[in-house]
PDB file of C-alpha atoms and ligand atoms in Angstrom:
ATOM      1  CA  MET A 239       0.055  -0.018   0.043  1.00 40.00           C
ATOM      2  CA  ALA A 240       1.750   3.119  -1.191  1.00 41.00           C
ATOM      3  CA  VAL A 241       1.141   6.230   0.873  1.00 47.00           C
ATOM      4  CA  ALA A 242       0.116   8.376  -1.935  1.00 42.00           C
ATOM      5  CA  GLY A 243      -1.391  11.729  -1.998  1.00 46.00           C
ATOM      6  CA  ASN A 244      -0.647  15.091  -0.356  1.00 48.00           C
ATOM      7  CA  GLN A 245       1.132  14.372   3.086  1.00 56.00           C
ATOM      8  CA  SER A 246       1.335  18.051   4.048  1.00 62.00           C
ATOM      9  CA  PHE A 247      -1.736  17.821   6.483  1.00 64.00           C
ATOM     10  CA  TYR A 248      -0.108  14.981   8.286  1.00 62.00           C
ATOM     11  CA  LYS A 249       3.126  16.826   8.429  1.00 62.00           C
ATOM     12  CA  TRP A 250       1.460  19.902   9.759  1.00 64.00           C
ATOM     13  CA  LEU A 251      -0.363  17.817  12.435  1.00 63.00           C
ATOM     14  CA  SER A 252       3.053  15.968  13.464  1.00 63.00           C
ATOM     15  CA  SER A 253       4.911  19.302  13.984  1.00 61.00           C
ATOM     16  CA  PHE A 254       1.873  20.856  15.681  1.00 62.00           C
ATOM     17  CA  MET A 255       1.717  18.001  17.994  1.00 59.00           C
ATOM     18  CA  ARG A 256       5.349  18.361  18.940  1.00 61.00           C
ATOM     19  CA  GLY A 257       4.599  21.741  20.601  1.00 60.00           C
ATOM     20  CA  ASN A 258       3.270  22.314  24.161  1.00 72.00           C
ATOM     21  CA  ALA A 259       3.097  19.009  26.046  1.00 78.00           C
ATOM     22  CA  SER A 260      -0.443  19.433  27.499  1.00 78.00           C
ATOM     23  CA  PHE A 261      -1.840  20.993  24.490  1.00 81.00           C
ATOM     24  CA  ARG A 262      -0.376  18.042  22.546  1.00 81.00           C
ATOM     25  CA  GLN A 263      -2.028  15.623  25.021  1.00 86.00           C
ATOM     26  CA  SER A 264      -5.416  17.335  24.533  1.00 86.00           C
ATOM     27  CA  LEU A 265      -5.046  16.870  20.799  1.00 86.00           C
ATOM     28  CA  TRP A 266      -4.406  13.206  21.162  1.00 88.00           C
ATOM     29  CA  LYS A 267      -7.399  12.883  23.424  1.00 90.00           C
ATOM     30  CA  TRP A 268      -9.494  14.600  20.768  1.00 89.00           C
ATOM     31  CA  TRP A 269      -8.133  12.334  18.087  1.00 90.00           C
ATOM     32  CA  TYR A 270      -8.772   8.953  19.923  1.00 92.00           C
ATOM     33  CA  ASN A 271     -12.200  10.257  20.999  1.00 90.00           C
ATOM     34  CA  PHE A 272     -12.920  11.034  17.370  1.00 90.00           C
ATOM     35  CA  LEU A 273     -11.772   7.809  16.222  1.00 90.00           C
ATOM     36  CA  SER A 274     -13.915   5.940  18.857  1.00 89.00           C
ATOM     37  CA  ARG A 275     -16.955   7.949  17.966  1.00 89.00           C
ATOM     38  CA  LYS A 276     -16.556   7.511  14.264  1.00 91.00           C
ATOM     39  CA  TYR A 277     -15.914   3.784  14.520  1.00 92.00           C
ATOM     40  CA  SER A 278     -18.058   2.741  17.451  1.00 91.00           C
ATOM     41  CA  ASN A 279     -19.707   0.170  15.210  1.00 92.00           C
ATOM     42  CA  LEU A 280     -16.479  -1.281  13.766  1.00 94.00           C
ATOM     43  CA  THR A 281     -16.410  -4.106  16.171  1.00 95.00           C
ATOM     44  CA  GLU A 282     -13.695  -6.117  14.501  1.00 94.00           C
ATOM     45  CA  TRP A 283     -11.193  -3.350  15.064  1.00 95.00           C
ATOM     46  CA  THR A 284      -9.931  -3.709  18.565  1.00 97.00           C
ATOM     47  CA  CYS A 285      -6.279  -2.986  18.611  1.00 97.00           C
ATOM     48  CA  MET A 286      -4.275  -0.021  17.760  1.00 97.00           C
ATOM     49  CA  ASN A 287      -0.572  -0.897  17.528  1.00 98.00           C
ATOM     50  CA  TYR A 288       1.964  -1.700  14.901  1.00 98.00           C
ATOM     51  CA  GLY A 289       2.390  -5.393  15.909  1.00 98.00           C
ATOM     52  CA  TYR A 290       5.126  -8.001  16.316  1.00 98.00           C
ATOM     53  CA  LEU A 291       6.306 -11.061  14.400  1.00 98.00           C
ATOM     54  CA  PRO A 292       9.229 -13.216  15.193  1.00 96.00           C
ATOM     55  CA  GLU A 293      12.335 -13.037  12.925  1.00 94.00           C
ATOM     56  CA  GLY A 294      12.154 -15.288  10.094  1.00 93.00           C
ATOM     57  CA  PHE A 295       8.384 -15.166   9.821  1.00 92.00           C
ATOM     58  CA  VAL A 296       7.102 -15.777   6.182  1.00 87.00           C
ATOM     59  CA  GLY A 297       3.618 -15.479   4.859  1.00 84.00           C
ATOM     60  CA  SER A 298       0.621 -13.460   5.638  1.00 86.00           C
ATOM     61  CA  ALA A 299      -1.070 -12.584   8.938  1.00 93.00           C
ATOM     62  CA  ALA A 300      -4.641 -12.807  10.092  1.00 93.00           C
ATOM     63  CA  HIS A 301      -6.575  -9.764  11.023  1.00 91.00           C
ATOM     64  CA  GLU A 302      -5.097  -8.397  14.351  1.00 96.00           C
ATOM     65  CA  GLU A 303      -2.893 -11.382  14.700  1.00 96.00           C
ATOM     66  CA  VAL A 304       0.334  -9.108  14.847  1.00 98.00           C
ATOM     67  CA  SER A 305      -1.155  -6.753  17.396  1.00 98.00           C
ATOM     68  CA  LYS A 306      -2.057  -9.541  19.760  1.00 98.00           C
ATOM     69  CA  ASN A 307       1.282 -11.043  19.217  1.00 98.00           C
ATOM     70  CA  LEU A 308       2.789  -7.836  20.468  1.00 98.00           C
ATOM     71  CA  TYR A 309       0.794  -8.167  23.610  1.00 98.00           C
ATOM     72  CA  GLN A 310       2.106 -11.826  24.115  1.00 98.00           C
ATOM     73  CA  GLN A 311       5.680 -10.599  23.498  1.00 98.00           C
ATOM     74  CA  VAL A 312       5.275  -7.718  26.001  1.00 98.00           C
ATOM     75  CA  VAL A 313       4.411 -10.122  28.785  1.00 98.00           C
ATOM     76  CA  ASN A 314       6.609 -12.855  27.675  1.00 98.00           C
ATOM     77  CA  GLY A 315       8.184 -14.579  30.692  1.00 97.00           C
ATOM     78  CA  VAL A 316       6.012 -13.057  33.233  1.00 98.00           C
ATOM     79  CA  ASN A 317       3.370 -15.094  34.869  1.00 98.00           C
ATOM     80  CA  ILE A 318      -0.017 -13.229  34.769  1.00 98.00           C
ATOM     81  CA  SER A 319      -2.267 -16.249  35.539  1.00 98.00           C
ATOM     82  CA  ASP A 320      -4.409 -15.628  38.554  1.00 98.00           C
ATOM     83  CA  LYS A 321      -2.623 -12.119  39.028  1.00 98.00           C
ATOM     84  CA  ASP A 322      -4.093  -8.685  39.207  1.00 98.00           C
ATOM     85  CA  VAL A 323      -3.240  -6.979  35.856  1.00 98.00           C
ATOM     86  CA  LEU A 324      -3.601  -3.282  34.850  1.00 99.00           C
ATOM     87  CA  GLU A 325      -3.263  -1.975  31.432  1.00 99.00           C
ATOM     88  CA  VAL A 326      -2.630   1.727  30.977  1.00 98.00           C
ATOM     89  CA  GLY A 327      -3.539   3.072  27.610  1.00 98.00           C
ATOM     90  CA  CYS A 328      -5.767   0.147  26.615  1.00 98.00           C
ATOM     91  CA  GLY A 329      -7.155   1.797  23.422  1.00 98.00           C
ATOM     92  CA  ARG A 330     -10.124  -0.435  21.940  1.00 98.00           C
ATOM     93  CA  GLY A 331      -9.285  -3.079  24.477  1.00 98.00           C
ATOM     94  CA  GLY A 332      -8.365  -6.035  22.172  1.00 98.00           C
ATOM     95  CA  GLY A 333      -5.024  -6.591  23.477  1.00 98.00           C
ATOM     96  CA  LEU A 334      -5.933  -6.875  27.033  1.00 98.00           C
ATOM     97  CA  HIS A 335      -8.878  -8.964  26.268  1.00 98.00           C
ATOM     98  CA  HIS A 336      -6.605 -11.294  24.298  1.00 98.00           C
ATOM     99  CA  LEU A 337      -4.314 -11.839  27.340  1.00 98.00           C
ATOM    100  CA  HIS A 338      -7.298 -12.162  29.648  1.00 98.00           C
ATOM    101  CA  GLU A 339      -8.725 -15.057  27.584  1.00 98.00           C
ATOM    102  CA  ARG A 340      -5.393 -16.657  27.124  1.00 98.00           C
ATOM    103  CA  PHE A 341      -3.795 -16.487  30.496  1.00 98.00           C
ATOM    104  CA  SER A 342      -6.740 -16.109  32.779  1.00 98.00           C
ATOM    105  CA  PRO A 343      -5.607 -13.347  35.187  1.00 98.00           C
ATOM    106  CA  LYS A 344      -7.500 -13.000  38.543  1.00 98.00           C
ATOM    107  CA  ALA A 345      -8.772  -9.650  37.389  1.00 98.00           C
ATOM    108  CA  SER A 346      -7.826  -7.355  34.379  1.00 98.00           C
ATOM    109  CA  VAL A 347      -8.323  -3.537  34.318  1.00 98.00           C
ATOM    110  CA  GLY A 348      -7.933  -1.489  31.266  1.00 98.00           C
ATOM    111  CA  LEU A 349      -7.498   2.238  31.603  1.00 98.00           C
ATOM    112  CA  ASP A 350      -7.664   4.924  28.897  1.00 98.00           C
ATOM    113  CA  LEU A 351      -7.674   8.688  28.607  1.00 96.00           C
ATOM    114  CA  SER A 352     -10.414   8.452  25.979  1.00 96.00           C
ATOM    115  CA  HIS A 353     -13.940   7.960  27.457  1.00 96.00           C
ATOM    116  CA  ARG A 354     -15.460   6.924  24.144  1.00 96.00           C
ATOM    117  CA  SER A 355     -12.734   4.053  23.843  1.00 97.00           C
ATOM    118  CA  ILE A 356     -13.811   3.000  27.391  1.00 97.00           C
ATOM    119  CA  SER A 357     -17.406   2.805  26.427  1.00 97.00           C
ATOM    120  CA  PHE A 358     -16.433   0.872  23.199  1.00 97.00           C
ATOM    121  CA  CYS A 359     -14.339  -1.649  25.323  1.00 98.00           C
ATOM    122  CA  ASN A 360     -17.071  -2.212  27.917  1.00 98.00           C
ATOM    123  CA  LYS A 361     -19.622  -2.867  25.422  1.00 97.00           C
ATOM    124  CA  ARG A 362     -17.364  -5.021  23.169  1.00 98.00           C
ATOM    125  CA  PHE A 363     -15.844  -7.228  25.908  1.00 98.00           C
ATOM    126  CA  PRO A 364     -18.163  -7.791  28.631  1.00 97.00           C
ATOM    127  CA  ASP A 365     -16.193 -10.763  30.075  1.00 95.00           C
ATOM    128  CA  LYS A 366     -16.042 -11.803  33.460  1.00 96.00           C
ATOM    129  CA  GLY A 367     -13.151 -10.410  35.527  1.00 98.00           C
ATOM    130  CA  LEU A 368     -12.364  -7.730  32.871  1.00 98.00           C
ATOM    131  CA  ARG A 369     -13.408  -4.206  33.132  1.00 98.00           C
ATOM    132  CA  TYR A 370     -12.151  -0.920  31.571  1.00 98.00           C
ATOM    133  CA  ILE A 371     -12.048   2.518  33.243  1.00 98.00           C
ATOM    134  CA  GLN A 372     -11.341   6.046  32.144  1.00 98.00           C
ATOM    135  CA  GLY A 373      -8.211   7.808  33.659  1.00 98.00           C
ATOM    136  CA  SER A 374      -4.931   9.451  32.982  1.00 97.00           C
ATOM    137  CA  ALA A 375      -1.467   7.634  33.106  1.00 98.00           C
ATOM    138  CA  ASP A 376      -0.119  10.365  35.378  1.00 96.00           C
ATOM    139  CA  ASP A 377      -2.880  10.047  37.913  1.00 97.00           C
ATOM    140  CA  LEU A 378      -3.910   6.481  38.244  1.00 98.00           C
ATOM    141  CA  PRO A 379      -7.360   6.082  40.040  1.00 98.00           C
ATOM    142  CA  LEU A 380      -5.987   2.917  41.926  1.00 98.00           C
ATOM    143  CA  ASP A 381      -4.697   2.153  45.360  1.00 98.00           C
ATOM    144  CA  SER A 382      -0.996   1.765  45.985  1.00 98.00           C
ATOM    145  CA  ASP A 383       0.615  -1.729  46.109  1.00 98.00           C
ATOM    146  CA  THR A 384      -2.421  -3.353  44.533  1.00 98.00           C
ATOM    147  CA  MET A 385      -1.393  -4.657  41.103  1.00 98.00           C
ATOM    148  CA  ASP A 386       0.850  -7.657  40.097  1.00 98.00           C
ATOM    149  CA  THR A 387       1.473  -6.460  36.540  1.00 98.00           C
ATOM    150  CA  LEU A 388       1.111  -3.230  34.668  1.00 99.00           C
ATOM    151  CA  ILE A 389       1.193  -3.310  30.887  1.00 99.00           C
ATOM    152  CA  ASN A 390       1.723  -0.336  28.685  1.00 99.00           C
ATOM    153  CA  VAL A 391       1.746  -0.827  24.894  1.00 98.00           C
ATOM    154  CA  GLU A 392       2.453   1.942  22.410  1.00 98.00           C
ATOM    155  CA  SER A 393       0.808   4.631  24.253  1.00 98.00           C
ATOM    156  CA  SER A 394       3.571   6.475  26.405  1.00 98.00           C
ATOM    157  CA  HIS A 395       4.910   8.476  23.469  1.00 96.00           C
ATOM    158  CA  THR A 396       2.005  10.935  23.717  1.00 94.00           C
ATOM    159  CA  TYR A 397       2.238  11.396  27.474  1.00 95.00           C
ATOM    160  CA  PRO A 398       3.224  14.985  28.577  1.00 94.00           C
ATOM    161  CA  ASP A 399       5.186  13.660  31.475  1.00 96.00           C
ATOM    162  CA  PHE A 400       6.681  10.173  31.233  1.00 97.00           C
ATOM    163  CA  ASP A 401       8.475  10.445  34.739  1.00 98.00           C
ATOM    164  CA  ALA A 402       5.015  11.136  36.335  1.00 98.00           C
ATOM    165  CA  PHE A 403       3.617   7.888  34.597  1.00 98.00           C
ATOM    166  CA  VAL A 404       6.397   5.699  35.677  1.00 98.00           C
ATOM    167  CA  LYS A 405       6.215   6.883  39.311  1.00 98.00           C
ATOM    168  CA  GLU A 406       2.518   6.172  39.198  1.00 98.00           C
ATOM    169  CA  ALA A 407       3.180   2.662  37.596  1.00 98.00           C
ATOM    170  CA  CYS A 408       5.422   2.034  40.529  1.00 98.00           C
ATOM    171  CA  ARG A 409       3.021   3.265  43.087  1.00 98.00           C
ATOM    172  CA  VAL A 410       0.203   0.921  42.173  1.00 98.00           C
ATOM    173  CA  LEU A 411       2.332  -2.220  41.668  1.00 98.00           C
ATOM    174  CA  LYS A 412       3.013  -4.359  44.653  1.00 98.00           C
ATOM    175  CA  PRO A 413       6.748  -4.795  45.539  1.00 98.00           C
ATOM    176  CA  GLY A 414       8.139  -7.354  43.005  1.00 98.00           C
ATOM    177  CA  GLY A 415       5.359  -6.597  40.488  1.00 98.00           C
ATOM    178  CA  HIS A 416       6.283  -6.370  36.869  1.00 98.00           C
ATOM    179  CA  PHE A 417       6.068  -3.270  34.546  1.00 99.00           C
ATOM    180  CA  CYS A 418       5.828  -4.671  30.865  1.00 99.00           C
ATOM    181  CA  TYR A 419       6.373  -1.894  28.498  1.00 99.00           C
ATOM    182  CA  ALA A 420       6.603  -1.434  24.758  1.00 98.00           C
ATOM    183  CA  ASP A 421       6.756   1.750  22.794  1.00 98.00           C
ATOM    184  CA  PHE A 422       8.921   3.770  20.263  1.00 98.00           C
ATOM    185  CA  ARG A 423      11.171   6.707  20.529  1.00 98.00           C
ATOM    186  CA  GLN A 424      13.797   8.617  18.627  1.00 98.00           C
ATOM    187  CA  ALA A 425      16.954   6.639  18.998  1.00 98.00           C
ATOM    188  CA  GLU A 426      18.732   9.256  21.101  1.00 98.00           C
ATOM    189  CA  LYS A 427      15.880   9.242  23.665  1.00 98.00           C
ATOM    190  CA  VAL A 428      16.037   5.460  24.505  1.00 98.00           C
ATOM    191  CA  ASP A 429      18.744   5.886  27.363  1.00 98.00           C
ATOM    192  CA  SER A 430      16.488   8.533  29.046  1.00 98.00           C
ATOM    193  CA  ILE A 431      13.442   6.205  28.969  1.00 98.00           C
ATOM    194  CA  LYS A 432      15.635   3.497  30.757  1.00 98.00           C
ATOM    195  CA  LYS A 433      16.853   6.045  33.290  1.00 98.00           C
ATOM    196  CA  SER A 434      13.239   7.200  34.033  1.00 98.00           C
ATOM    197  CA  ILE A 435      12.104   3.726  34.623  1.00 98.00           C
ATOM    198  CA  GLU A 436      15.069   3.058  37.077  1.00 98.00           C
ATOM    199  CA  SER A 437      14.756   6.281  38.925  1.00 98.00           C
ATOM    200  CA  ALA A 438      11.124   5.554  39.487  1.00 98.00           C
ATOM    201  CA  GLY A 439      11.986   2.412  41.455  1.00 98.00           C
ATOM    202  CA  PHE A 440      12.275  -0.428  38.979  1.00 98.00           C
ATOM    203  CA  GLN A 441      15.025  -2.816  38.125  1.00 98.00           C
ATOM    204  CA  ILE A 442      15.221  -3.368  34.404  1.00 98.00           C
ATOM    205  CA  GLU A 443      15.322  -7.260  33.745  1.00 98.00           C
ATOM    206  CA  VAL A 444      14.703  -7.398  29.938  1.00 98.00           C
ATOM    207  CA  TYR A 445      15.584  -4.838  27.232  1.00 98.00           C
ATOM    208  CA  ASN A 446      14.940  -5.587  23.524  1.00 98.00           C
ATOM    209  CA  ASP A 447      15.073  -3.422  20.512  1.00 98.00           C
ATOM    210  CA  ILE A 448      12.227  -5.081  18.611  1.00 98.00           C
ATOM    211  CA  SER A 449      12.302  -2.743  15.685  1.00 98.00           C
ATOM    212  CA  PRO A 450      12.971  -5.544  13.011  1.00 98.00           C
ATOM    213  CA  ASN A 451       9.879  -7.585  14.491  1.00 98.00           C
ATOM    214  CA  VAL A 452       7.624  -4.480  14.182  1.00 98.00           C
ATOM    215  CA  LEU A 453       8.807  -3.892  10.668  1.00 97.00           C
ATOM    216  CA  LEU A 454       8.093  -7.418   9.701  1.00 97.00           C
ATOM    217  CA  ALA A 455       4.577  -7.175  11.328  1.00 97.00           C
ATOM    218  CA  LEU A 456       3.660  -4.077   9.356  1.00 97.00           C
ATOM    219  CA  LYS A 457       4.791  -5.698   6.108  1.00 96.00           C
ATOM    220  CA  ALA A 458       2.813  -8.821   6.787  1.00 96.00           C
ATOM    221  CA  ASP A 459      -0.290  -6.858   8.029  1.00 96.00           C
ATOM    222  CA  GLU A 460      -0.328  -4.432   5.084  1.00 95.00           C
ATOM    223  CA  PRO A 461      -3.069  -6.131   3.215  1.00 95.00           C
ATOM    224  CA  ASN A 462      -5.393  -6.103   6.234  1.00 95.00           C
ATOM    225  CA  ARG A 463      -4.653  -2.421   7.099  1.00 95.00           C
ATOM    226  CA  ASP A 464      -5.154  -1.524   3.353  1.00 94.00           C
ATOM    227  CA  GLU A 465      -8.484  -3.373   3.317  1.00 94.00           C
ATOM    228  CA  LEU A 466      -9.825  -1.749   6.587  1.00 93.00           C
ATOM    229  CA  ILE A 467      -8.929   1.710   5.370  1.00 94.00           C
ATOM    230  CA  LYS A 468     -10.454   1.295   1.986  1.00 94.00           C
ATOM    231  CA  ALA A 469     -13.635   0.014   3.523  1.00 94.00           C
ATOM    232  CA  HIS A 470     -14.073   2.450   6.252  1.00 93.00           C
ATOM    233  CA  VAL A 471     -12.101   5.636   5.758  1.00 92.00           C
ATOM    234  CA  PRO A 472     -13.331   8.399   3.459  1.00 92.00           C
ATOM    235  CA  TRP A 473     -10.748   9.241   0.721  1.00 93.00           C
ATOM    236  CA  TRP A 474      -9.785  12.619   2.163  1.00 92.00           C
ATOM    237  CA  MET A 475      -8.701  11.050   5.360  1.00 89.00           C
ATOM    238  CA  ARG A 476      -6.875   8.041   4.046  1.00 94.00           C
ATOM    239  CA  THR A 477      -3.343   9.674   3.711  1.00 92.00           C
ATOM    240  CA  THR A 478      -3.428  10.805   7.433  1.00 90.00           C
ATOM    241  CA  VAL A 479      -4.802   7.394   8.514  1.00 91.00           C
ATOM    242  CA  LYS A 480      -2.194   5.457   6.681  1.00 94.00           C
ATOM    243  CA  GLN A 481       0.511   7.430   8.315  1.00 93.00           C
ATOM    244  CA  PHE A 482      -1.132   6.710  11.684  1.00 91.00           C
ATOM    245  CA  ALA A 483      -1.346   3.079  10.653  1.00 95.00           C
ATOM    246  CA  GLY A 484       2.452   3.013  10.000  1.00 96.00           C
ATOM    247  CA  VAL A 485       2.136   1.265   6.651  1.00 95.00           C
ATOM    248  CA  PRO A 486       5.135   0.719   4.337  1.00 96.00           C
ATOM    249  CA  GLY A 487       6.033   4.126   3.039  1.00 95.00           C
ATOM    250  CA  SER A 488       4.795   6.037   6.007  1.00 96.00           C
ATOM    251  CA  LYS A 489       7.055   8.361   8.031  1.00 96.00           C
ATOM    252  CA  PHE A 490       6.961   5.893  11.024  1.00 97.00           C
ATOM    253  CA  PHE A 491       7.998   2.838   8.787  1.00 98.00           C
ATOM    254  CA  THR A 492      10.811   4.862   7.184  1.00 98.00           C
ATOM    255  CA  ASP A 493      12.184   6.185  10.454  1.00 98.00           C
ATOM    256  CA  LEU A 494      12.103   2.655  12.048  1.00 98.00           C
ATOM    257  CA  SER A 495      13.815   1.070   8.954  1.00 98.00           C
ATOM    258  CA  SER A 496      16.616   3.725   9.053  1.00 98.00           C
ATOM    259  CA  GLY A 497      17.252   3.267  12.956  1.00 98.00           C
ATOM    260  CA  GLU A 498      16.184   6.935  13.534  1.00 98.00           C
ATOM    261  CA  THR A 499      13.304   5.495  15.616  1.00 98.00           C
ATOM    262  CA  VAL A 500      13.644   2.499  17.903  1.00 98.00           C
ATOM    263  CA  TYR A 501      10.798   0.359  19.189  1.00 98.00           C
ATOM    264  CA  MET A 502      11.545  -0.834  22.796  1.00 98.00           C
ATOM    265  CA  HIS A 503      10.409  -3.742  24.729  1.00 98.00           C
ATOM    266  CA  ILE A 504      11.300  -3.517  28.537  1.00 98.00           C
ATOM    267  CA  ILE A 505      10.179  -5.724  31.349  1.00 98.00           C
ATOM    268  CA  SER A 506      11.206  -4.270  34.785  1.00 98.00           C
ATOM    269  CA  ARG A 507      10.413  -5.204  38.399  1.00 98.00           C
ATOM    270  CA  LYS A 508       9.480  -2.958  41.259  1.00 98.00           C
ATOM    271  CA  ILE A 509      12.397  -3.072  43.832  1.00 97.00           C
TER     272      ILE A 509
HETATM  273  C1  SAM B 672      -1.823   3.751  19.776  1.00 91.56           C
HETATM  274  S1  SAM B 672      -3.097   3.700  20.934  1.00 91.56           S
HETATM  275  C2  SAM B 672      -2.558   1.871  21.736  1.00 91.56           C
HETATM  276  C3  SAM B 672      -3.785   1.335  22.280  1.00 91.56           C
HETATM  277  C4  SAM B 672      -3.593  -0.054  22.851  1.00 91.56           C
HETATM  278  N1  SAM B 672      -2.400  -0.066  23.720  1.00 91.56           N
HETATM  279  C5  SAM B 672      -3.196  -1.121  21.619  1.00 91.56           C
HETATM  280  O1  SAM B 672      -2.028  -1.434  21.548  1.00 91.56           O
HETATM  281  O2  SAM B 672      -4.124  -1.326  20.972  1.00 91.56           O
HETATM  282  C6  SAM B 672      -2.566   4.712  22.430  1.00 91.56           C
HETATM  283  C7  SAM B 672      -3.789   4.829  23.457  1.00 91.56           C
HETATM  284  O3  SAM B 672      -3.118   5.526  24.568  1.00 91.56           O
HETATM  285  C8  SAM B 672      -4.110   6.318  25.063  1.00 91.56           C
HETATM  286  N2  SAM B 672      -3.675   7.387  25.899  1.00 91.56           N
HETATM  287  C9  SAM B 672      -2.923   8.481  25.497  1.00 91.56           C
HETATM  288  N3  SAM B 672      -2.534   9.308  26.458  1.00 91.56           N
HETATM  289  C10 SAM B 672      -2.969   8.636  27.571  1.00 91.56           C
HETATM  290  C11 SAM B 672      -2.932   9.069  28.964  1.00 91.56           C
HETATM  291  N4  SAM B 672      -2.342  10.145  29.398  1.00 91.56           N
HETATM  292  N5  SAM B 672      -3.438   8.166  29.893  1.00 91.56           N
HETATM  293  C12 SAM B 672      -4.074   6.991  29.480  1.00 91.56           C
HETATM  294  N6  SAM B 672      -4.223   6.720  28.282  1.00 91.56           N
HETATM  295  C13 SAM B 672      -3.657   7.511  27.295  1.00 91.56           C
HETATM  296  C14 SAM B 672      -4.867   6.817  23.867  1.00 91.56           C
HETATM  297  O4  SAM B 672      -6.197   7.332  24.228  1.00 91.56           O
HETATM  298  C15 SAM B 672      -4.901   5.707  23.081  1.00 91.56           C
HETATM  299  O5  SAM B 672      -6.131   4.724  23.341  1.00 91.56           O
END
């Protein structure tokens, strides 16, 4: 899928978004609320990440398979069965639902800034032991020392204050609890992300640059993203949505391929 057409609106939006941090957060909130309102009936769209495939994967990927793989990779090696699990930035809820079905945590809570996404999630996934709540990553509406695992997938790059988020993550986790994290940043910012996590009170146990896996996923998932966009996005929004979807040819895909952007997977434990 070529990202054809005039990209100037997307470029303008991106540079606008890089401005004032809390203003940028309001814009992101507006964007995710807009998407949830517009696509509230699109029940098969439940994940909003770039996905993960193991190196050497050949062939095509089923709808949302790569996105659910990313969730499994994020918690890989951490036992979440019969545990209290929180996801911050759960989006349309499909990733947390996948883990809930597969690993049977005691209880799973998904939290997102977008109240419209939360309404979608609670309607779409009325499963026992799984609930979704509205809230912000830097002020979690949960008691201290109550969670065994906190998951955060491709959400933190829009937070105005990453340090405040990781402090909150540390506060709500029980001692020894795991923080399972995946997101992308400009390569030169990776060290500061690791430092923030450690300064908040975590010990990093796993660090992986999973950029090649994410690129593989984006290539394998291209036909699925293409089909969804053609079927549901009006022509005048397609260029912007293709950029957002990270398809081959998009700025995200190009920056990840060149190493300018790095997709990190970090598992750390509350000391
Ligand atoms: C790219 S989506 C990823 C959603 C989901 N993790 C997934 O992989 O499908 C990013 C999500 O982070 C949420 N988000 C952004 N800022 C947030 C904040 N400060 N607190 C909680 N959620 C936030 C957005 O509303 C959006 O749903």
